[in-house]
Amino acid sequence: MTARSPHSGHRRPQNRTPLIAAVAAGVLGLAIAAQAALATGSEGTAGVRALAVPRAAGEERLTATRRITGVFDGELTRFTAAATPSPKGQRVGGRDPLFELADGAVLKNVILGAPASDGVRCLGSCTLENVYWEDVGEDAAAFLGESPDAAYVVSGGGAAGAADTVFRFDGAGTLTVRNFEAVGFGELVRSCGDCAKRFRRHVVLEDVTATALGGDLAGSTPTSATPSG
């Protein structure tokens, strides 16, 4: 069971009313609370609203994954992968991420350009603050912590051009996405229901603006097993 939204082709009124949904998918171990607004707004390429990305203060190409253990402030540097870009829409594991965050790490004020490879990977609780994905690669970010107390927070920022999933939630705990904008994507949050390890997960969406939504705001792959944790 997933939180569904109206068609993204609807025009946004001056005083938009957020789409509010609450979903509990017990058998999938996924609980979703969503507050999101669908919008078209100012148009960009091919009539799709353009993602507002701050001007990059610099450029850096990464030849290997940068591992973060504390707080990393990119100061609005644009990072890209020096390797072959990740095919869009693949599952986690196909390519290396640009950034891998240890439990408790913070990544902020970063722009991920194209190619973005596998974006950001969180191995435990993490915070992504004002992180922008100009052209999502495999996934914008994957959350993989196994503690039921893990807390993943995406605050500010935005993502564009995800052929499939923006945020891949395969771990345990709670994912909160707030003050975030997603443009041109298949699904905002996807939870793994058929992975070898299954966990109970909670997803909270606060003040999320979704444009050119291709599917559901959040959902899970099917599973017949009861999650643990």
Coordinates of N, CA and C in Angstrom, one line a residue:
M1 N 0.9 -1.2 0.0 CA 0.0 0.0 0.0 C 0.9 1.2 0.0
T2 N 0.6 2.2 -0.8 CA 1.4 3.4 -0.9 C 0.7 4.7 -0.9
A3 N 1.4 5.8 -0.6 CA 0.8 7.1 -0.6 C 0.7 7.6 -2.0
R4 N -0.5 7.7 -2.6 CA -0.6 8.1 -4.0 C -0.9 9.6 -4.0
S5 N -0.7 10.2 -5.2 CA -0.9 11.6 -5.4 C -1.7 11.9 -6.7
P6 N -2.3 13.1 -6.8 CA -2.9 13.4 -8.0 C -1.9 13.5 -9.2
H7 N -2.4 13.6 -10.4 CA -1.6 13.7 -11.6 C -0.8 15.0 -11.5
S8 N 0.5 14.9 -11.9 CA 1.4 16.0 -11.8 C 1.1 17.1 -12.8
G9 N 0.2 16.8 -13.7 CA -0.1 17.8 -14.7 C -1.0 18.9 -14.2
H10 N -1.6 18.8 -13.0 CA -2.5 19.8 -12.5 C -1.7 21.1 -12.2
R11 N -2.3 22.2 -12.5 CA -1.7 23.5 -12.2 C -1.7 23.8 -10.8
R12 N -0.6 24.4 -10.3 CA -0.5 24.8 -8.9 C -1.3 26.1 -8.7
P13 N -2.2 26.2 -7.7 CA -2.9 27.4 -7.4 C -1.9 28.4 -6.7
Q14 N -2.4 29.7 -6.6 CA -1.5 30.6 -5.9 C -1.3 30.2 -4.5
N15 N -2.4 29.8 -3.8 CA -2.2 29.4 -2.4 C -2.5 27.9 -2.4
R16 N -1.4 27.1 -2.6 CA -1.5 25.7 -2.8 C -1.9 25.0 -1.6
T17 N -2.7 24.0 -1.7 CA -3.1 23.1 -0.6 C -2.3 21.9 -0.6
P18 N -1.5 21.5 0.4 CA -0.7 20.3 0.4 C -1.5 19.1 0.3
L19 N -1.0 18.1 -0.3 CA -1.5 16.7 -0.3 C -1.1 16.1 0.9
I20 N -2.0 15.7 1.8 CA -1.6 15.0 3.0 C -2.2 13.6 3.1
A21 N -1.3 12.7 3.4 CA -1.7 11.3 3.4 C -1.0 10.5 4.5
A22 N -1.7 9.6 5.1 CA -1.0 8.7 6.1 C -1.3 7.3 5.7
V23 N -0.3 6.5 5.7 CA -0.4 5.1 5.2 C 0.3 4.2 6.2
A24 N -0.3 3.1 6.6 CA 0.4 2.1 7.4 C 0.4 0.8 6.6
A25 N 1.5 0.3 6.2 CA 1.6 -1.0 5.5 C 2.2 -2.0 6.4
G26 N 1.4 -2.6 7.3 CA 2.0 -3.4 8.3 C 2.7 -4.6 7.8
V27 N 2.2 -5.3 6.8 CA 2.9 -6.5 6.3 C 4.2 -6.2 5.6
L28 N 4.3 -5.0 5.1 CA 5.5 -4.5 4.5 C 6.5 -3.9 5.5
G29 N 6.0 -3.6 6.7 CA 6.8 -3.0 7.7 C 7.2 -1.6 7.4
L30 N 6.3 -0.9 6.6 CA 6.6 0.4 6.1 C 5.4 1.3 6.5
A31 N 5.7 2.4 7.3 CA 4.7 3.4 7.7 C 5.1 4.7 7.0
I32 N 4.1 5.4 6.4 CA 4.4 6.6 5.7 C 3.5 7.7 6.1
A33 N 4.0 8.8 6.5 CA 3.2 10.0 6.7 C 3.7 11.1 5.7
A34 N 2.8 11.6 4.9 CA 3.3 12.5 3.9 C 2.6 13.8 3.9
Q35 N 3.3 14.9 3.7 CA 2.7 16.2 3.4 C 3.5 16.8 2.2
A36 N 2.9 16.8 1.1 CA 3.6 17.2 -0.1 C 2.7 18.0 -1.0
A37 N 3.2 18.8 -1.9 CA 2.5 19.6 -2.8 C 2.9 19.3 -4.2
L38 N 2.0 19.1 -5.1 CA 2.3 18.9 -6.5 C 2.3 20.2 -7.2
A39 N 3.3 20.5 -8.1 CA 3.4 21.8 -8.7 C 3.9 21.7 -10.1
T40 N 3.6 22.7 -10.9 CA 4.2 22.8 -12.2 C 5.1 24.1 -12.3
G41 N 4.5 25.2 -11.7 CA 5.3 26.4 -11.5 C 5.9 26.9 -12.8
S42 N 7.1 27.6 -12.7 CA 7.8 28.1 -13.9 C 8.3 27.0 -14.7
E43 N 8.3 27.0 -16.0 CA 8.6 25.9 -16.8 C 10.1 25.9 -17.2
G44 N 10.7 24.8 -17.4 CA 12.0 24.6 -17.8 C 12.0 23.9 -19.1
T45 N 13.0 23.0 -19.4 CA 13.1 22.3 -20.6 C 11.9 21.4 -20.8
A46 N 11.3 21.3 -22.0 CA 10.2 20.5 -22.4 C 9.0 20.7 -21.5
G47 N 8.8 21.9 -21.0 CA 7.7 22.3 -20.2 C 7.7 21.8 -18.8
V48 N 8.8 21.3 -18.3 CA 8.8 20.8 -16.9 C 9.5 21.8 -16.0
R49 N 8.9 22.0 -14.9 CA 9.5 23.0 -13.9 C 11.0 22.7 -13.7
A50 N 11.8 23.7 -13.7 CA 13.3 23.5 -13.5 C 13.6 23.5 -12.0
L51 N 14.5 22.6 -11.6 CA 14.9 22.6 -10.2 C 15.8 23.8 -9.9
A52 N 15.5 24.5 -8.9 CA 16.3 25.7 -8.5 C 17.5 25.2 -7.7
V53 N 18.7 25.3 -8.4 CA 20.0 24.9 -7.8 C 20.8 26.1 -7.6
P54 N 21.4 26.3 -6.4 CA 22.3 27.4 -6.2 C 23.5 27.4 -7.2
R55 N 24.1 28.6 -7.4 CA 25.2 28.7 -8.3 C 26.4 28.0 -7.6
A56 N 27.1 27.1 -8.3 CA 28.2 26.3 -7.8 C 29.4 27.3 -7.5
A57 N 30.0 27.1 -6.3 CA 31.2 27.9 -5.9 C 32.5 27.3 -6.5
G58 N 32.4 26.1 -7.0 CA 33.6 25.4 -7.5 C 33.2 24.1 -8.1
E59 N 34.2 23.4 -8.7 CA 34.0 22.1 -9.3 C 35.0 21.1 -8.8
E60 N 34.6 19.9 -8.6 CA 35.6 18.8 -8.2 C 35.1 17.5 -8.8
R61 N 36.0 16.8 -9.4 CA 35.7 15.4 -9.9 C 36.3 14.4 -9.0
L62 N 35.5 13.4 -8.6 CA 35.9 12.4 -7.6 C 36.3 11.1 -8.4
T63 N 37.5 10.6 -8.2 CA 37.9 9.4 -8.8 C 37.6 8.2 -7.9
A64 N 37.2 8.4 -6.7 CA 36.9 7.4 -5.7 C 35.9 7.9 -4.7
T65 N 35.2 7.0 -4.1 CA 34.2 7.4 -3.1 C 34.8 8.2 -1.9
R66 N 34.2 9.3 -1.6 CA 34.7 10.1 -0.5 C 33.9 9.7 0.8
R67 N 34.6 9.2 1.8 CA 34.0 8.7 3.0 C 34.0 9.8 4.1
I68 N 32.8 10.0 4.6 CA 32.6 11.1 5.6 C 32.3 10.4 7.0
T69 N 33.0 10.9 8.0 CA 32.8 10.3 9.4 C 32.3 11.4 10.3
G70 N 32.4 12.7 10.0 CA 31.9 13.7 10.8 C 31.0 14.6 10.0
V71 N 31.3 15.9 10.0 CA 30.6 16.9 9.2 C 31.4 17.4 8.0
F72 N 30.8 17.3 6.8 CA 31.5 17.7 5.6 C 30.6 18.8 5.0
D73 N 31.2 20.0 5.0 CA 30.5 21.2 4.3 C 31.2 21.4 3.0
G74 N 30.4 21.2 1.9 CA 31.0 21.3 0.6 C 31.0 22.8 0.1
E75 N 30.4 23.7 0.9 CA 30.4 25.1 0.5 C 29.9 25.3 -0.9
L76 N 28.9 24.5 -1.3 CA 28.3 24.6 -2.6 C 29.3 24.3 -3.8
T77 N 30.2 23.4 -3.5 CA 31.0 22.8 -4.6 C 30.2 21.8 -5.4
R78 N 30.4 21.8 -6.7 CA 29.7 20.8 -7.5 C 30.6 19.6 -7.7
F79 N 30.2 18.4 -7.3 CA 31.0 17.2 -7.4 C 30.4 16.3 -8.5
T80 N 31.3 15.7 -9.3 CA 30.9 14.8 -10.3 C 31.8 13.5 -10.2
A81 N 31.3 12.4 -10.8 CA 32.1 11.2 -10.9 C 33.0 11.2 -12.1
A82 N 34.3 10.9 -11.9 CA 35.2 10.8 -13.0 C 35.1 9.5 -13.8
A83 N 34.4 8.5 -13.1 CA 34.2 7.2 -13.8 C 33.0 7.3 -14.7
T84 N 32.7 6.1 -15.4 CA 31.5 6.0 -16.2 C 30.3 6.3 -15.4
P85 N 29.4 7.1 -15.9 CA 28.1 7.3 -15.1 C 27.3 6.1 -14.9
S86 N 26.5 6.1 -13.8 CA 25.7 5.0 -13.5 C 24.5 4.9 -14.4
P87 N 24.1 3.7 -14.9 CA 22.8 3.6 -15.7 C 21.7 4.0 -14.8
K88 N 20.8 4.8 -15.3 CA 19.6 5.3 -14.5 C 18.7 4.1 -14.2
G89 N 18.2 4.2 -12.9 CA 17.2 3.3 -12.5 C 17.6 2.0 -12.0
Q90 N 19.0 1.7 -11.9 CA 19.4 0.5 -11.4 C 19.4 0.4 -9.8
R91 N 19.4 -0.8 -9.3 CA 19.4 -1.0 -7.8 C 20.7 -0.6 -7.2
V92 N 20.7 -0.4 -5.9 CA 22.0 -0.1 -5.2 C 22.9 -1.2 -5.4
G93 N 24.2 -0.9 -5.6 CA 25.2 -1.9 -5.7 C 25.8 -1.9 -7.1
G94 N 25.2 -1.3 -8.1 CA 25.7 -1.3 -9.4 C 26.9 -0.4 -9.6
R95 N 26.9 0.7 -8.9 CA 28.1 1.6 -9.0 C 28.4 2.1 -7.6
D96 N 29.6 2.7 -7.5 CA 30.0 3.2 -6.2 C 29.4 4.6 -6.0
P97 N 29.1 5.0 -4.8 CA 28.6 6.3 -4.5 C 29.7 7.4 -4.6
L98 N 29.3 8.6 -4.8 CA 30.2 9.7 -4.6 C 30.6 9.9 -3.2
F99 N 29.6 9.9 -2.3 CA 29.8 10.0 -0.9 C 29.3 8.9 -0.1
E100 N 30.0 8.4 0.9 CA 29.6 7.3 1.8 C 29.7 7.9 3.2
L101 N 28.5 7.9 3.9 CA 28.5 8.5 5.2 C 28.5 7.4 6.3
A102 N 29.4 7.5 7.3 CA 29.3 6.7 8.4 C 28.2 7.0 9.3
D103 N 27.9 6.2 10.3 CA 26.8 6.5 11.3 C 27.0 7.8 11.9
G104 N 26.0 8.7 11.9 CA 26.1 10.0 12.5 C 26.7 11.1 11.7
A105 N 27.1 10.8 10.5 CA 27.8 11.8 9.6 C 26.8 12.8 9.0
V106 N 27.3 14.0 8.7 CA 26.5 15.1 8.1 C 27.2 15.5 6.8
L107 N 26.4 15.6 5.8 CA 26.8 16.1 4.5 C 26.0 17.3 4.1
K108 N 26.6 18.5 3.9 CA 25.8 19.7 3.7 C 26.4 20.6 2.6
N109 N 25.5 21.4 2.0 CA 25.9 22.4 1.0 C 26.8 21.8 -0.1
V110 N 26.2 20.8 -0.7 CA 26.9 20.0 -1.8 C 25.9 20.0 -3.0
I111 N 26.5 20.1 -4.2 CA 25.8 19.9 -5.4 C 26.4 18.7 -6.1
L112 N 25.6 17.8 -6.5 CA 26.0 16.6 -7.2 C 25.6 16.8 -8.7
G113 N 26.6 17.0 -9.6 CA 26.3 17.1 -11.0 C 26.3 15.8 -11.7
A114 N 26.3 15.9 -13.0 CA 26.2 14.6 -13.8 C 27.6 14.4 -14.4
P115 N 28.1 13.1 -14.4 CA 27.5 12.0 -13.8 C 27.6 11.9 -12.2
A116 N 26.5 11.5 -11.6 CA 26.5 11.4 -10.1 C 26.6 10.0 -9.6
S117 N 26.9 9.1 -10.5 CA 27.1 7.7 -10.1 C 26.0 7.2 -9.2
D118 N 26.3 6.6 -8.0 CA 25.3 6.2 -7.1 C 25.0 7.2 -6.0
G119 N 25.4 8.4 -6.2 CA 25.0 9.5 -5.3 C 25.6 9.4 -3.9
V120 N 24.7 9.3 -2.9 CA 25.1 9.3 -1.5 C 24.6 8.0 -0.9
R121 N 25.5 7.4 0.0 CA 25.1 6.2 0.6 C 25.3 6.4 2.1
C122 N 24.2 6.2 2.9 CA 24.3 6.3 4.4 C 24.3 4.9 5.0
L123 N 25.4 4.6 5.8 CA 25.5 3.3 6.4 C 24.8 3.3 7.8
G124 N 24.4 4.4 8.3 CA 23.7 4.5 9.6 C 22.9 5.8 9.6
S125 N 22.6 6.3 10.8 CA 22.0 7.6 10.9 C 22.8 8.7 10.1
C126 N 22.2 9.6 9.5 CA 22.9 10.6 8.7 C 22.0 11.8 8.5
T127 N 22.6 12.9 8.2 CA 21.9 14.1 7.8 C 22.4 14.7 6.5
L128 N 21.5 14.9 5.5 CA 21.8 15.5 4.3 C 21.2 16.9 4.3
E129 N 22.0 17.9 4.3 CA 21.4 19.3 4.5 C 21.8 20.1 3.3
N130 N 20.8 20.6 2.6 CA 21.0 21.5 1.4 C 21.9 20.7 0.4
V131 N 21.6 19.5 0.1 CA 22.2 18.7 -1.0 C 21.4 18.7 -2.2
Y132 N 22.0 19.0 -3.4 CA 21.2 19.1 -4.6 C 21.8 18.1 -5.6
W133 N 20.9 17.4 -6.3 CA 21.2 16.4 -7.3 C 20.7 17.0 -8.6
E134 N 21.6 17.4 -9.5 CA 21.2 18.1 -10.7 C 20.7 17.1 -11.8
D135 N 21.2 15.8 -11.7 CA 20.7 14.8 -12.6 C 21.0 13.4 -11.9
V136 N 20.0 12.9 -11.3 CA 20.2 11.7 -10.5 C 20.7 10.5 -11.3
G137 N 21.7 9.8 -10.7 CA 22.3 8.7 -11.4 C 21.5 7.4 -11.1
E138 N 22.1 6.5 -10.3 CA 21.4 5.3 -9.9 C 20.3 5.6 -8.9
D139 N 20.6 6.2 -7.8 CA 19.6 6.8 -6.9 C 20.3 8.0 -6.4
A140 N 19.5 9.0 -5.9 CA 20.1 10.2 -5.3 C 20.8 9.8 -4.0
A141 N 20.1 9.0 -3.2 CA 20.7 8.5 -1.9 C 20.1 7.2 -1.5
A142 N 20.9 6.4 -0.8 CA 20.4 5.1 -0.3 C 20.7 5.1 1.2
F143 N 19.7 4.6 2.0 CA 19.8 4.6 3.5 C 19.8 3.1 3.9
L144 N 20.9 2.7 4.6 CA 21.2 1.3 4.7 C 21.4 0.9 6.2
G145 N 21.3 1.8 7.2 CA 21.5 1.4 8.5 C 20.6 0.3 9.0
E146 N 21.1 -0.5 10.0 CA 20.3 -1.7 10.4 C 19.7 -1.6 11.8
S147 N 20.0 -0.4 12.5 CA 19.4 -0.2 13.8 C 18.0 0.3 13.7
P148 N 17.1 -0.2 14.5 CA 15.7 0.3 14.5 C 15.6 1.8 14.9
D149 N 16.7 2.3 15.6 CA 16.7 3.6 16.0 C 17.4 4.6 15.0
A150 N 17.8 4.0 13.9 CA 18.5 4.9 12.9 C 17.6 6.0 12.4
A151 N 18.2 7.2 12.3 CA 17.4 8.4 11.9 C 18.1 9.0 10.7
Y152 N 17.5 9.1 9.6 CA 18.0 9.7 8.4 C 17.2 10.9 8.1
V153 N 17.9 12.1 7.9 CA 17.2 13.3 7.7 C 17.7 14.0 6.4
V154 N 16.8 14.3 5.5 CA 17.1 15.1 4.3 C 16.4 16.4 4.5
S155 N 17.2 17.5 4.7 CA 16.6 18.8 5.0 C 17.1 19.8 3.9
G156 N 16.1 20.4 3.2 CA 16.4 21.3 2.1 C 17.0 20.6 0.9
G157 N 17.4 21.3 -0.1 CA 17.9 20.7 -1.3 C 16.9 20.2 -2.3
G158 N 17.3 19.5 -3.3 CA 16.4 19.0 -4.3 C 17.1 18.0 -5.2
A159 N 16.3 17.4 -6.1 CA 16.8 16.4 -7.0 C 16.0 16.5 -8.3
A160 N 16.7 16.2 -9.4 CA 16.0 16.3 -10.7 C 16.4 15.1 -11.6
G161 N 15.6 14.6 -12.5 CA 15.9 13.7 -13.5 C 16.1 12.3 -13.0
A162 N 15.4 11.8 -12.0 CA 15.5 10.4 -11.6 C 14.5 9.6 -12.4
A163 N 15.1 8.7 -13.2 CA 14.3 7.9 -14.1 C 13.4 6.9 -13.3
D164 N 13.9 6.6 -12.1 CA 13.2 5.7 -11.2 C 13.0 6.3 -9.8
T165 N 13.9 6.0 -8.9 CA 13.8 6.3 -7.5 C 14.7 7.4 -7.1
V166 N 14.2 8.4 -6.3 CA 15.1 9.4 -5.7 C 15.8 8.8 -4.5
F167 N 15.0 8.4 -3.5 CA 15.6 7.9 -2.3 C 15.3 6.4 -2.1
R168 N 16.4 5.6 -2.0 CA 16.3 4.2 -1.8 C 16.4 3.9 -0.3
F169 N 15.4 3.3 0.3 CA 15.3 3.1 1.8 C 15.3 1.6 2.0
D170 N 16.5 1.0 2.1 CA 16.6 -0.5 2.3 C 17.0 -0.9 3.7
G171 N 17.3 0.1 4.6 CA 17.7 -0.1 6.0 C 16.5 -0.1 6.9
A172 N 16.9 0.0 8.2 CA 15.8 0.1 9.3 C 15.8 1.6 9.8
G173 N 14.7 1.9 10.5 CA 14.7 3.2 11.2 C 13.7 4.1 10.5
T174 N 14.0 5.4 10.6 CA 13.0 6.4 10.2 C 13.7 7.4 9.2
L175 N 13.1 7.6 8.1 CA 13.6 8.6 7.1 C 12.7 9.8 7.1
T176 N 13.3 11.0 7.3 CA 12.5 12.2 7.3 C 13.0 13.1 6.1
V177 N 12.1 13.5 5.2 CA 12.5 14.4 4.1 C 11.7 15.6 4.3
R178 N 12.3 16.8 4.4 CA 11.6 18.0 4.7 C 12.2 19.1 3.8
N179 N 11.3 20.1 3.4 CA 11.7 21.2 2.7 C 12.5 20.9 1.5
F180 N 12.0 19.9 0.7 CA 12.8 19.3 -0.4 C 11.9 19.4 -1.7
E181 N 12.6 19.6 -2.8 CA 11.9 19.6 -4.1 C 12.5 18.6 -5.0
A182 N 11.6 17.8 -5.6 CA 11.9 16.8 -6.6 C 11.2 17.1 -7.9
V183 N 12.0 17.0 -9.0 CA 11.5 17.3 -10.3 C 11.8 16.2 -11.3
G184 N 10.8 15.7 -11.9 CA 11.0 14.7 -13.0 C 11.5 13.4 -12.4
F185 N 10.7 12.6 -11.8 CA 11.1 11.3 -11.2 C 10.0 10.3 -11.2
G186 N 10.4 9.0 -10.9 CA 9.4 8.0 -10.9 C 8.8 7.8 -9.5
E187 N 9.6 7.8 -8.5 CA 9.1 7.6 -7.1 C 10.1 8.3 -6.2
L188 N 9.5 9.0 -5.2 CA 10.4 9.8 -4.3 C 11.1 8.8 -3.3
V189 N 10.4 7.9 -2.7 CA 11.0 7.0 -1.7 C 10.6 5.6 -2.1
R190 N 11.6 4.7 -2.2 CA 11.3 3.3 -2.4 C 11.9 2.4 -1.3
S191 N 11.1 1.6 -0.7 CA 11.5 0.7 0.3 C 11.6 -0.7 -0.2
C192 N 12.7 -1.4 0.2 CA 12.9 -2.7 -0.3 C 12.2 -3.8 0.5
G193 N 11.2 -4.4 -0.1 CA 10.5 -5.5 0.5 C 11.0 -6.9 0.2
D194 N 11.9 -7.0 -0.8 CA 12.3 -8.3 -1.1 C 13.8 -8.5 -0.9
C195 N 14.4 -7.6 -0.1 CA 15.9 -7.8 0.2 C 16.1 -9.0 1.2
A196 N 17.3 -9.4 1.2 CA 17.6 -10.6 2.1 C 17.3 -10.2 3.6
K197 N 17.6 -9.0 4.0 CA 17.3 -8.5 5.3 C 16.1 -7.5 5.2
R198 N 15.1 -7.8 6.0 CA 13.9 -6.9 6.0 C 13.7 -6.3 7.4
F199 N 13.3 -5.0 7.3 CA 13.2 -4.2 8.5 C 11.9 -3.4 8.5
R200 N 11.5 -3.0 9.7 CA 10.4 -2.1 9.9 C 11.0 -0.7 9.6
R201 N 10.2 0.1 8.8 CA 10.7 1.4 8.4 C 9.6 2.4 8.5
H202 N 10.0 3.7 8.8 CA 9.0 4.8 8.8 C 9.5 5.9 7.9
V203 N 8.6 6.5 7.2 CA 9.0 7.5 6.3 C 8.1 8.7 6.6
V204 N 8.7 9.9 6.8 CA 8.0 11.1 7.1 C 8.4 12.2 6.0
L205 N 7.4 12.7 5.3 CA 7.6 13.7 4.3 C 6.9 15.0 4.7
E206 N 7.7 16.1 4.8 CA 7.2 17.3 5.3 C 7.6 18.4 4.3
D207 N 6.6 19.1 3.8 CA 6.9 20.3 2.9 C 7.7 19.9 1.7
V208 N 7.3 18.8 1.1 CA 8.0 18.3 -0.1 C 7.2 18.8 -1.4
T209 N 7.9 19.4 -2.3 CA 7.3 19.8 -3.6 C 7.7 18.8 -4.7
A210 N 6.7 18.2 -5.3 CA 6.9 17.2 -6.3 C 6.4 17.6 -7.7
T211 N 7.3 17.7 -8.7 CA 6.9 18.1 -10.0 C 7.2 17.0 -11.0
A212 N 6.2 16.7 -11.9 CA 6.4 15.7 -12.9 C 6.6 14.3 -12.3
L213 N 5.7 14.0 -11.3 CA 5.8 12.8 -10.6 C 5.3 11.7 -11.5
G214 N 6.1 10.6 -11.7 CA 5.7 9.5 -12.6 C 5.0 8.4 -11.9
G215 N 5.0 8.3 -10.6 CA 4.4 7.2 -9.9 C 3.9 7.6 -8.6
D216 N 4.3 6.9 -7.5 CA 3.9 7.2 -6.2 C 4.9 8.0 -5.5
L217 N 4.5 8.8 -4.4 CA 5.4 9.5 -3.6 C 6.3 8.5 -2.9
A218 N 5.7 7.4 -2.3 CA 6.5 6.4 -1.6 C 5.8 5.1 -1.7
G219 N 6.7 4.0 -1.7 CA 6.1 2.7 -1.8 C 7.2 1.6 -1.5
S220 N 6.8 0.4 -1.6 CA 7.7 -0.7 -1.3 C 7.5 -1.8 -2.3
T221 N 8.6 -2.5 -2.6 CA 8.6 -3.7 -3.4 C 7.8 -4.8 -2.6
P222 N 7.1 -5.7 -3.3 CA 6.3 -6.7 -2.6 C 7.2 -7.7 -1.8
T223 N 6.6 -8.2 -0.7 CA 7.2 -9.3 0.0 C 6.2 -10.1 0.7
S224 N 6.4 -11.4 1.0 CA 5.5 -12.2 1.7 C 5.9 -12.5 3.1
A225 N 7.1 -11.9 3.5 CA 7.6 -12.2 4.8 C 7.4 -11.1 5.7
T226 N 7.4 -11.4 7.0 CA 7.2 -10.3 8.0 C 8.5 -9.7 8.4
P227 N 8.6 -8.4 8.4 CA 9.9 -7.7 8.7 C 10.3 -7.9 10.1
S228 N 11.6 -7.8 10.4 CA 12.1 -7.9 11.7 C 12.5 -6.5 12.3
G229 N 12.9 -6.5 13.5 CA 13.4 -5.2 14.1 C 12.3 -4.3 14.7

